[in-house]
PDB file of C-alpha atoms and ligand atoms in Angstrom:
ATOM      1  CA  UNK A   1      93.579  93.384  85.160  1.00  0.00           C
ATOM      2  CA  UNK A   2      93.817  94.087  88.897  1.00  0.00           C
ATOM      3  CA  UNK A   3      94.085  97.686  90.106  1.00  0.00           C
ATOM      4  CA  UNK A   4      95.984  98.057  93.363  1.00  0.00           C
ATOM      5  CA  UNK A   5      96.302 101.247  95.458  1.00  0.00           C
ATOM      6  CA  UNK A   6      99.595 101.348  97.309  1.00  0.00           C
ATOM      7  CA  UNK A   7     100.367 103.835 100.095  1.00  0.00           C
ATOM      8  CA  UNK A   8     103.107 106.173  98.922  1.00  0.00           C
ATOM      9  CA  UNK A   9     106.239 105.694 101.012  1.00  0.00           C
ATOM     10  CA  UNK A  10     108.234 102.966 102.713  1.00  0.00           C
ATOM     11  CA  UNK A  11     105.250 100.705 103.462  1.00  0.00           C
ATOM     12  CA  UNK A  12     104.064 100.878  99.845  1.00  0.00           C
ATOM     13  CA  UNK A  13     107.513  99.996  98.515  1.00  0.00           C
ATOM     14  CA  UNK A  14     107.784  97.081 100.910  1.00  0.00           C
ATOM     15  CA  UNK A  15     104.384  95.700  99.920  1.00  0.00           C
ATOM     16  CA  UNK A  16     105.124  96.247  96.227  1.00  0.00           C
ATOM     17  CA  UNK A  17     108.229  94.060  96.683  1.00  0.00           C
ATOM     18  CA  UNK A  18     106.067  91.374  98.307  1.00  0.00           C
ATOM     19  CA  UNK A  19     103.619  91.542  95.393  1.00  0.00           C
ATOM     20  CA  UNK A  20     106.432  91.471  92.821  1.00  0.00           C
ATOM     21  CA  UNK A  21     107.859  88.361  94.500  1.00  0.00           C
ATOM     22  CA  UNK A  22     104.379  86.808  94.404  1.00  0.00           C
ATOM     23  CA  UNK A  23     104.285  87.203  90.593  1.00  0.00           C
ATOM     24  CA  UNK A  24     102.778  90.697  90.257  1.00  0.00           C
ATOM     25  CA  UNK A  25     105.885  92.640  89.232  1.00  0.00           C
ATOM     26  CA  UNK A  26     105.479  95.706  87.070  1.00  0.00           C
ATOM     27  CA  UNK A  27     108.317  96.308  84.658  1.00  0.00           C
ATOM     28  CA  UNK A  28     107.954 100.101  84.595  1.00  0.00           C
ATOM     29  CA  UNK A  29     107.550 100.446  88.397  1.00  0.00           C
ATOM     30  CA  UNK A  30     109.836 103.102  89.860  1.00  0.00           C
ATOM     31  CA  UNK A  31     109.173 104.360  93.381  1.00  0.00           C
ATOM     32  CA  UNK A  32     111.508 107.327  92.796  1.00  0.00           C
ATOM     33  CA  UNK A  33     109.598 108.803  89.851  1.00  0.00           C
ATOM     34  CA  UNK A  34     106.722 111.301  89.989  1.00  0.00           C
ATOM     35  CA  UNK A  35     104.522 108.986  87.937  1.00  0.00           C
ATOM     36  CA  UNK A  36     101.408 107.818  89.802  1.00  0.00           C
ATOM     37  CA  UNK A  37     100.150 104.882  87.724  1.00  0.00           C
ATOM     38  CA  UNK A  38     102.233 101.862  86.687  1.00  0.00           C
ATOM     39  CA  UNK A  39     100.779  99.117  84.537  1.00  0.00           C
ATOM     40  CA  UNK A  40     102.076  95.697  83.550  1.00  0.00           C
ATOM     41  CA  UNK A  41      99.818  94.062  80.943  1.00  0.00           C
ATOM     42  CA  UNK A  42     101.728  90.793  81.052  1.00  0.00           C
ATOM     43  CA  UNK A  43     101.216  90.291  84.804  1.00  0.00           C
ATOM     44  CA  UNK A  44      97.710  91.792  84.645  1.00  0.00           C
ATOM     45  CA  UNK A  45      98.299  94.438  87.257  1.00  0.00           C
ATOM     46  CA  UNK A  46      98.153  98.196  87.627  1.00  0.00           C
ATOM     47  CA  UNK A  47      99.532 100.055  90.675  1.00  0.00           C
ATOM     48  CA  UNK A  48      98.532 103.538  91.895  1.00  0.00           C
ATOM     49  CA  UNK A  49     100.601 105.571  94.357  1.00  0.00           C
ATOM     50  CA  UNK A  50      98.085 107.038  96.787  1.00  0.00           C
ATOM     51  CA  UNK A  51      98.420 109.173  99.911  1.00  0.00           C
ATOM     52  CA  UNK A  52      98.283 106.533 102.715  1.00  0.00           C
ATOM     53  CA  UNK A  53      95.171 107.939 104.404  1.00  0.00           C
ATOM     54  CA  UNK A  54      93.315 107.995 101.044  1.00  0.00           C
ATOM     55  CA  UNK A  55      93.790 104.282 100.184  1.00  0.00           C
ATOM     56  CA  UNK A  56      90.465 103.142 101.774  1.00  0.00           C
ATOM     57  CA  UNK A  57      88.606 105.853  99.834  1.00  0.00           C
ATOM     58  CA  UNK A  58      89.965 104.673  96.462  1.00  0.00           C
ATOM     59  CA  UNK A  59      89.077 101.084  97.343  1.00  0.00           C
ATOM     60  CA  UNK A  60      85.622 101.825  98.762  1.00  0.00           C
ATOM     61  CA  UNK A  61      84.658 103.719  95.586  1.00  0.00           C
ATOM     62  CA  UNK A  62      86.098 101.048  93.291  1.00  0.00           C
ATOM     63  CA  UNK A  63      88.784 103.327  91.793  1.00  0.00           C
ATOM     64  CA  UNK A  64      91.067 100.497  92.963  1.00  0.00           C
ATOM     65  CA  UNK A  65      90.086  96.823  93.326  1.00  0.00           C
ATOM     66  CA  UNK A  66      92.606  96.227  96.099  1.00  0.00           C
ATOM     67  CA  UNK A  67      94.615  98.422  98.421  1.00  0.00           C
ATOM     68  CA  UNK A  68      97.137  98.338 101.188  1.00  0.00           C
ATOM     69  CA  UNK A  69      96.584 100.406 104.314  1.00  0.00           C
ATOM     70  CA  UNK A  70      97.364 100.424 108.012  1.00  0.00           C
ATOM     71  CA  UNK A  71      94.614  99.117 110.254  1.00  0.00           C
ATOM     72  CA  UNK A  72      94.557 102.565 111.892  1.00  0.00           C
ATOM     73  CA  UNK A  73      93.782 104.240 108.556  1.00  0.00           C
ATOM     74  CA  UNK A  74      91.111 101.665 107.674  1.00  0.00           C
ATOM     75  CA  UNK A  75      89.273 101.975 110.987  1.00  0.00           C
ATOM     76  CA  UNK A  76      89.577 105.769 111.111  1.00  0.00           C
ATOM     77  CA  UNK A  77      88.184 106.099 107.560  1.00  0.00           C
ATOM     78  CA  UNK A  78      85.145 103.945 108.352  1.00  0.00           C
ATOM     79  CA  UNK A  79      85.335 102.750 104.723  1.00  0.00           C
ATOM     80  CA  UNK A  80      83.046  99.872 103.774  1.00  0.00           C
ATOM     81  CA  UNK A  81      85.668  97.448 102.390  1.00  0.00           C
ATOM     82  CA  UNK A  82      86.707  93.848 102.949  1.00  0.00           C
ATOM     83  CA  UNK A  83      89.868  93.247 104.923  1.00  0.00           C
ATOM     84  CA  UNK A  84      91.490  90.223 103.270  1.00  0.00           C
ATOM     85  CA  UNK A  85      94.901  89.711 104.811  1.00  0.00           C
ATOM     86  CA  UNK A  86      97.174  90.863 107.613  1.00  0.00           C
ATOM     87  CA  UNK A  87     100.435  91.657 105.807  1.00  0.00           C
ATOM     88  CA  UNK A  88     102.396  91.416 109.096  1.00  0.00           C
ATOM     89  CA  UNK A  89     104.348  94.532 108.327  1.00  0.00           C
ATOM     90  CA  UNK A  90     104.088  98.071 109.688  1.00  0.00           C
ATOM     91  CA  UNK A  91     103.424  96.483 113.067  1.00  0.00           C
ATOM     92  CA  UNK A  92     102.727  99.062 115.792  1.00  0.00           C
ATOM     93  CA  UNK A  93      99.914  99.992 118.166  1.00  0.00           C
ATOM     94  CA  UNK A  94      97.415 102.738 118.896  1.00  0.00           C
ATOM     95  CA  UNK A  95      97.760 103.939 122.469  1.00  0.00           C
ATOM     96  CA  UNK A  96      96.919 106.697 124.906  1.00  0.00           C
ATOM     97  CA  UNK A  97     100.005 108.494 126.178  1.00  0.00           C
ATOM     98  CA  UNK A  98     100.622 111.293 128.634  1.00  0.00           C
ATOM     99  CA  UNK A  99     103.436 113.057 130.466  1.00  0.00           C
ATOM    100  CA  UNK A 100     105.283 110.765 132.863  1.00  0.00           C
ATOM    101  CA  UNK A 101     103.457 110.717 136.196  1.00  0.00           C
ATOM    102  CA  UNK A 102     100.167 112.062 134.750  1.00  0.00           C
ATOM    103  CA  UNK A 103      96.970 111.316 136.676  1.00  0.00           C
ATOM    104  CA  UNK A 104      93.484 111.786 135.201  1.00  0.00           C
ATOM    105  CA  UNK A 105      91.139 114.392 136.724  1.00  0.00           C
ATOM    106  CA  UNK A 106      87.735 112.733 136.408  1.00  0.00           C
ATOM    107  CA  UNK A 107      85.872 115.927 137.415  1.00  0.00           C
ATOM    108  CA  UNK A 108      86.310 117.487 133.954  1.00  0.00           C
ATOM    109  CA  UNK A 109      86.385 116.347 130.314  1.00  0.00           C
ATOM    110  CA  UNK A 110      89.688 114.889 129.188  1.00  0.00           C
ATOM    111  CA  UNK A 111      91.478 116.929 126.498  1.00  0.00           C
ATOM    112  CA  UNK A 112      92.665 114.467 123.849  1.00  0.00           C
ATOM    113  CA  UNK A 113      94.995 115.496 121.007  1.00  0.00           C
ATOM    114  CA  UNK A 114      95.015 113.154 118.020  1.00  0.00           C
ATOM    115  CA  UNK A 115      95.008 112.647 114.274  1.00  0.00           C
ATOM    116  CA  UNK A 116      92.606 109.722 114.815  1.00  0.00           C
ATOM    117  CA  UNK A 117      89.424 111.477 115.884  1.00  0.00           C
ATOM    118  CA  UNK A 118      87.042 108.551 115.240  1.00  0.00           C
ATOM    119  CA  UNK A 119      89.233 105.964 116.954  1.00  0.00           C
ATOM    120  CA  UNK A 120      89.689 108.252 119.968  1.00  0.00           C
ATOM    121  CA  UNK A 121      85.932 109.048 120.198  1.00  0.00           C
ATOM    122  CA  UNK A 122      84.989 105.362 119.986  1.00  0.00           C
ATOM    123  CA  UNK A 123      87.519 104.395 122.575  1.00  0.00           C
ATOM    124  CA  UNK A 124      86.361 106.973 125.145  1.00  0.00           C
ATOM    125  CA  UNK A 125      82.655 106.372 124.320  1.00  0.00           C
ATOM    126  CA  UNK A 126      83.286 102.771 125.288  1.00  0.00           C
ATOM    127  CA  UNK A 127      84.653 103.930 128.632  1.00  0.00           C
ATOM    128  CA  UNK A 128      81.910 106.546 129.134  1.00  0.00           C
ATOM    129  CA  UNK A 129      84.552 109.224 129.575  1.00  0.00           C
ATOM    130  CA  UNK A 130      83.736 112.779 128.427  1.00  0.00           C
ATOM    131  CA  UNK A 131      86.400 114.199 126.172  1.00  0.00           C
ATOM    132  CA  UNK A 132      87.260 117.273 124.138  1.00  0.00           C
ATOM    133  CA  UNK A 133      89.083 116.364 120.949  1.00  0.00           C
ATOM    134  CA  UNK A 134      91.901 118.528 119.662  1.00  0.00           C
ATOM    135  CA  UNK A 135      92.547 117.452 116.086  1.00  0.00           C
ATOM    136  CA  UNK A 136      96.155 117.784 114.958  1.00  0.00           C
ATOM    137  CA  UNK A 137      97.916 116.593 111.804  1.00  0.00           C
ATOM    138  CA  UNK A 138     101.338 115.631 113.132  1.00  0.00           C
ATOM    139  CA  UNK A 139     103.874 115.901 115.969  1.00  0.00           C
ATOM    140  CA  UNK A 140     100.999 115.005 118.295  1.00  0.00           C
ATOM    141  CA  UNK A 141     103.465 114.456 121.151  1.00  0.00           C
ATOM    142  CA  UNK A 142     103.906 118.226 121.471  1.00  0.00           C
ATOM    143  CA  UNK A 143     100.347 118.767 122.700  1.00  0.00           C
ATOM    144  CA  UNK A 144     100.690 117.516 126.299  1.00  0.00           C
ATOM    145  CA  UNK A 145     104.168 119.045 126.567  1.00  0.00           C
ATOM    146  CA  UNK A 146     102.755 122.504 125.809  1.00  0.00           C
ATOM    147  CA  UNK A 147      99.562 122.058 127.875  1.00  0.00           C
ATOM    148  CA  UNK A 148      97.370 121.888 124.759  1.00  0.00           C
ATOM    149  CA  UNK A 149      95.988 118.497 125.830  1.00  0.00           C
ATOM    150  CA  UNK A 150      96.023 116.128 128.797  1.00  0.00           C
ATOM    151  CA  UNK A 151      96.715 113.026 126.715  1.00  0.00           C
ATOM    152  CA  UNK A 152      97.309 111.950 123.126  1.00  0.00           C
ATOM    153  CA  UNK A 153      95.887 109.072 121.122  1.00  0.00           C
ATOM    154  CA  UNK A 154      98.594 108.130 118.664  1.00  0.00           C
ATOM    155  CA  UNK A 155     100.648 105.425 117.009  1.00  0.00           C
ATOM    156  CA  UNK A 156     103.516 103.957 118.987  1.00  0.00           C
ATOM    157  CA  UNK A 157     106.045 101.904 117.098  1.00  0.00           C
ATOM    158  CA  UNK A 158     109.425 101.738 118.845  1.00  0.00           C
ATOM    159  CA  UNK A 159     108.357 104.067 121.681  1.00  0.00           C
ATOM    160  CA  UNK A 160     111.349 106.344 120.994  1.00  0.00           C
ATOM    161  CA  UNK A 161     109.310 109.493 120.319  1.00  0.00           C
ATOM    162  CA  UNK A 162     107.482 109.092 123.630  1.00  0.00           C
ATOM    163  CA  UNK A 163     110.645 108.289 125.585  1.00  0.00           C
ATOM    164  CA  UNK A 164     112.601 111.215 124.174  1.00  0.00           C
ATOM    165  CA  UNK A 165     109.794 113.584 125.156  1.00  0.00           C
ATOM    166  CA  UNK A 166     109.186 112.285 128.705  1.00  0.00           C
ATOM    167  CA  UNK A 167     105.859 110.756 127.769  1.00  0.00           C
ATOM    168  CA  UNK A 168     104.626 107.217 128.363  1.00  0.00           C
ATOM    169  CA  UNK A 169     101.819 104.904 127.314  1.00  0.00           C
ATOM    170  CA  UNK A 170      99.025 104.846 129.873  1.00  0.00           C
ATOM    171  CA  UNK A 171      96.496 102.692 127.947  1.00  0.00           C
ATOM    172  CA  UNK A 172      96.668 100.388 124.934  1.00  0.00           C
ATOM    173  CA  UNK A 173      93.872 100.796 122.365  1.00  0.00           C
ATOM    174  CA  UNK A 174      94.558  98.585 119.309  1.00  0.00           C
ATOM    175  CA  UNK A 175      97.317  96.449 117.784  1.00  0.00           C
ATOM    176  CA  UNK A 176      98.026  97.671 114.245  1.00  0.00           C
ATOM    177  CA  UNK A 177      99.627  96.391 111.040  1.00  0.00           C
ATOM    178  CA  UNK A 178      99.224  96.777 107.283  1.00  0.00           C
ATOM    179  CA  UNK A 179      96.228  95.026 105.719  1.00  0.00           C
ATOM    180  CA  UNK A 180      95.208  94.082 102.190  1.00  0.00           C
ATOM    181  CA  UNK A 181      91.710  95.445 101.544  1.00  0.00           C
ATOM    182  CA  UNK A 182      89.265  94.906  98.684  1.00  0.00           C
ATOM    183  CA  UNK A 183      86.337  96.732  97.127  1.00  0.00           C
ATOM    184  CA  UNK A 184      83.239  94.679  97.979  1.00  0.00           C
ATOM    185  CA  UNK A 185      81.737  94.458  94.478  1.00  0.00           C
ATOM    186  CA  UNK A 186      85.083  93.824  92.766  1.00  0.00           C
ATOM    187  CA  UNK A 187      85.806  91.089  95.246  1.00  0.00           C
ATOM    188  CA  UNK A 188      82.817  89.239  93.763  1.00  0.00           C
ATOM    189  CA  UNK A 189      83.446  90.086  90.081  1.00  0.00           C
ATOM    190  CA  UNK A 190      87.169  89.374  90.200  1.00  0.00           C
ATOM    191  CA  UNK A 191      87.071  86.637  92.808  1.00  0.00           C
ATOM    192  CA  UNK A 192      89.484  84.268  91.047  1.00  0.00           C
ATOM    193  CA  UNK A 193      92.116  86.973  90.507  1.00  0.00           C
ATOM    194  CA  UNK A 194      91.742  88.380  94.016  1.00  0.00           C
ATOM    195  CA  UNK A 195      91.896  84.942  95.639  1.00  0.00           C
ATOM    196  CA  UNK A 196      95.069  84.183  93.667  1.00  0.00           C
ATOM    197  CA  UNK A 197      96.766  87.327  95.032  1.00  0.00           C
ATOM    198  CA  UNK A 198      95.703  86.538  98.590  1.00  0.00           C
ATOM    199  CA  UNK A 199      96.871  82.911  98.359  1.00  0.00           C
ATOM    200  CA  UNK A 200     100.259  83.852  96.913  1.00  0.00           C
ATOM    201  CA  UNK A 201     100.855  86.571  99.514  1.00  0.00           C
ATOM    202  CA  UNK A 202      99.761  84.250 102.300  1.00  0.00           C
ATOM    203  CA  UNK A 203     102.251  81.610 101.113  1.00  0.00           C
ATOM    204  CA  UNK A 204     105.002  84.202 101.043  1.00  0.00           C
ATOM    205  CA  UNK A 205     104.125  85.337 104.568  1.00  0.00           C
ATOM    206  CA  UNK A 206     104.070  81.732 105.809  1.00  0.00           C
ATOM    207  CA  UNK A 207     107.559  81.160 104.395  1.00  0.00           C
ATOM    208  CA  UNK A 208     109.002  84.214 106.149  1.00  0.00           C
TER     209      UNK A 208
HETATM  210  C1  PRP B   1     104.362 108.460 114.088  1.00  0.00           C
HETATM  211  C2  PRP B   1     103.532 108.624 115.343  1.00  0.00           C
HETATM  212  C3  PRP B   1     104.580 108.917 116.383  1.00  0.00           C
HETATM  213  C4  PRP B   1     105.762 108.121 115.909  1.00  0.00           C
HETATM  214  C5  PRP B   1     105.870 106.845 116.700  1.00  0.00           C
HETATM  215  O1  PRP B   1     104.635 109.717 113.608  1.00  0.00           O
HETATM  216  O2  PRP B   1     102.581 109.672 115.200  1.00  0.00           O
HETATM  217  O3  PRP B   1     104.874 110.287 116.437  1.00  0.00           O
HETATM  218  O4  PRP B   1     105.548 107.811 114.530  1.00  0.00           O
HETATM  219  O5  PRP B   1     107.022 106.117 116.362  1.00  0.00           O
HETATM  220  P1  PRP B   1     108.046 105.606 117.471  1.00  0.00           P
HETATM  221  O6  PRP B   1     107.269 104.941 118.573  1.00  0.00           O
HETATM  222  O7  PRP B   1     108.902 104.594 116.733  1.00  0.00           O
HETATM  223  O8  PRP B   1     108.844 106.764 117.956  1.00  0.00           O
HETATM  224  P2  PRP B   1     105.118 109.971 112.130  1.00  0.00           P
HETATM  225  O9  PRP B   1     106.575 109.699 112.031  1.00  0.00           O
HETATM  226  O10 PRP B   1     104.248 109.236 111.190  1.00  0.00           O
HETATM  227  O11 PRP B   1     104.926 111.546 111.978  1.00  0.00           O
HETATM  228  P3  PRP B   1     103.822 112.555 112.509  1.00  0.00           P
HETATM  229  O12 PRP B   1     104.392 113.181 113.741  1.00  0.00           O
HETATM  230  O13 PRP B   1     103.688 113.520 111.387  1.00  0.00           O
HETATM  231  O14 PRP B   1     102.544 111.817 112.795  1.00  0.00           O
END
């Protein structure tokens, strides 16, 4: 039996469909229900609906053998897991953005609003730039508009949110997409089963 943590929401549903097509369907699976665990004995798989940012935690602790999470979530969590496959979906990027026409004032620390505190700290450490982090949980784009921060470190997908708020990308940090991750010990104990999932998903991705 393989236990797989899926991120609740559109990405999780999309990846479940990929897994179902690869032979890991679950008869009782219903993304609209409030149930959190779905098991299919015949296909040897059990799915858990997990809050997206918690997926690496479930996998790191072995509550799930495998999981699906954005690269942003994996890096930010710092979880000690194996990254097995780029699922080529949920493609976006982590970037620094600011109000159109913004110029940095190097004489003082940069005020950075973000949900991704660790990614932002690492990025500016690498540039030797002093920063003050303002941790927010959503609608990060508001911060520079209201003078709460100078810049934001956030996910950009289509760029619409930035455009509609007179903000623009000033630096690219990381390309992002959904990844299949594995618990390190389970990867060894269940190697045949895990390798089979990875191979089947890879084939599906190659045929797309
Ligand atoms: C994410 C991200 C941006 C937006 C980018 O927010 O934080 O705000 O999507 O997408 P776009 O480039 O296609 O406009 P999300 O919708 O996850 O909500 P949030 O504001 O709660 O973070």
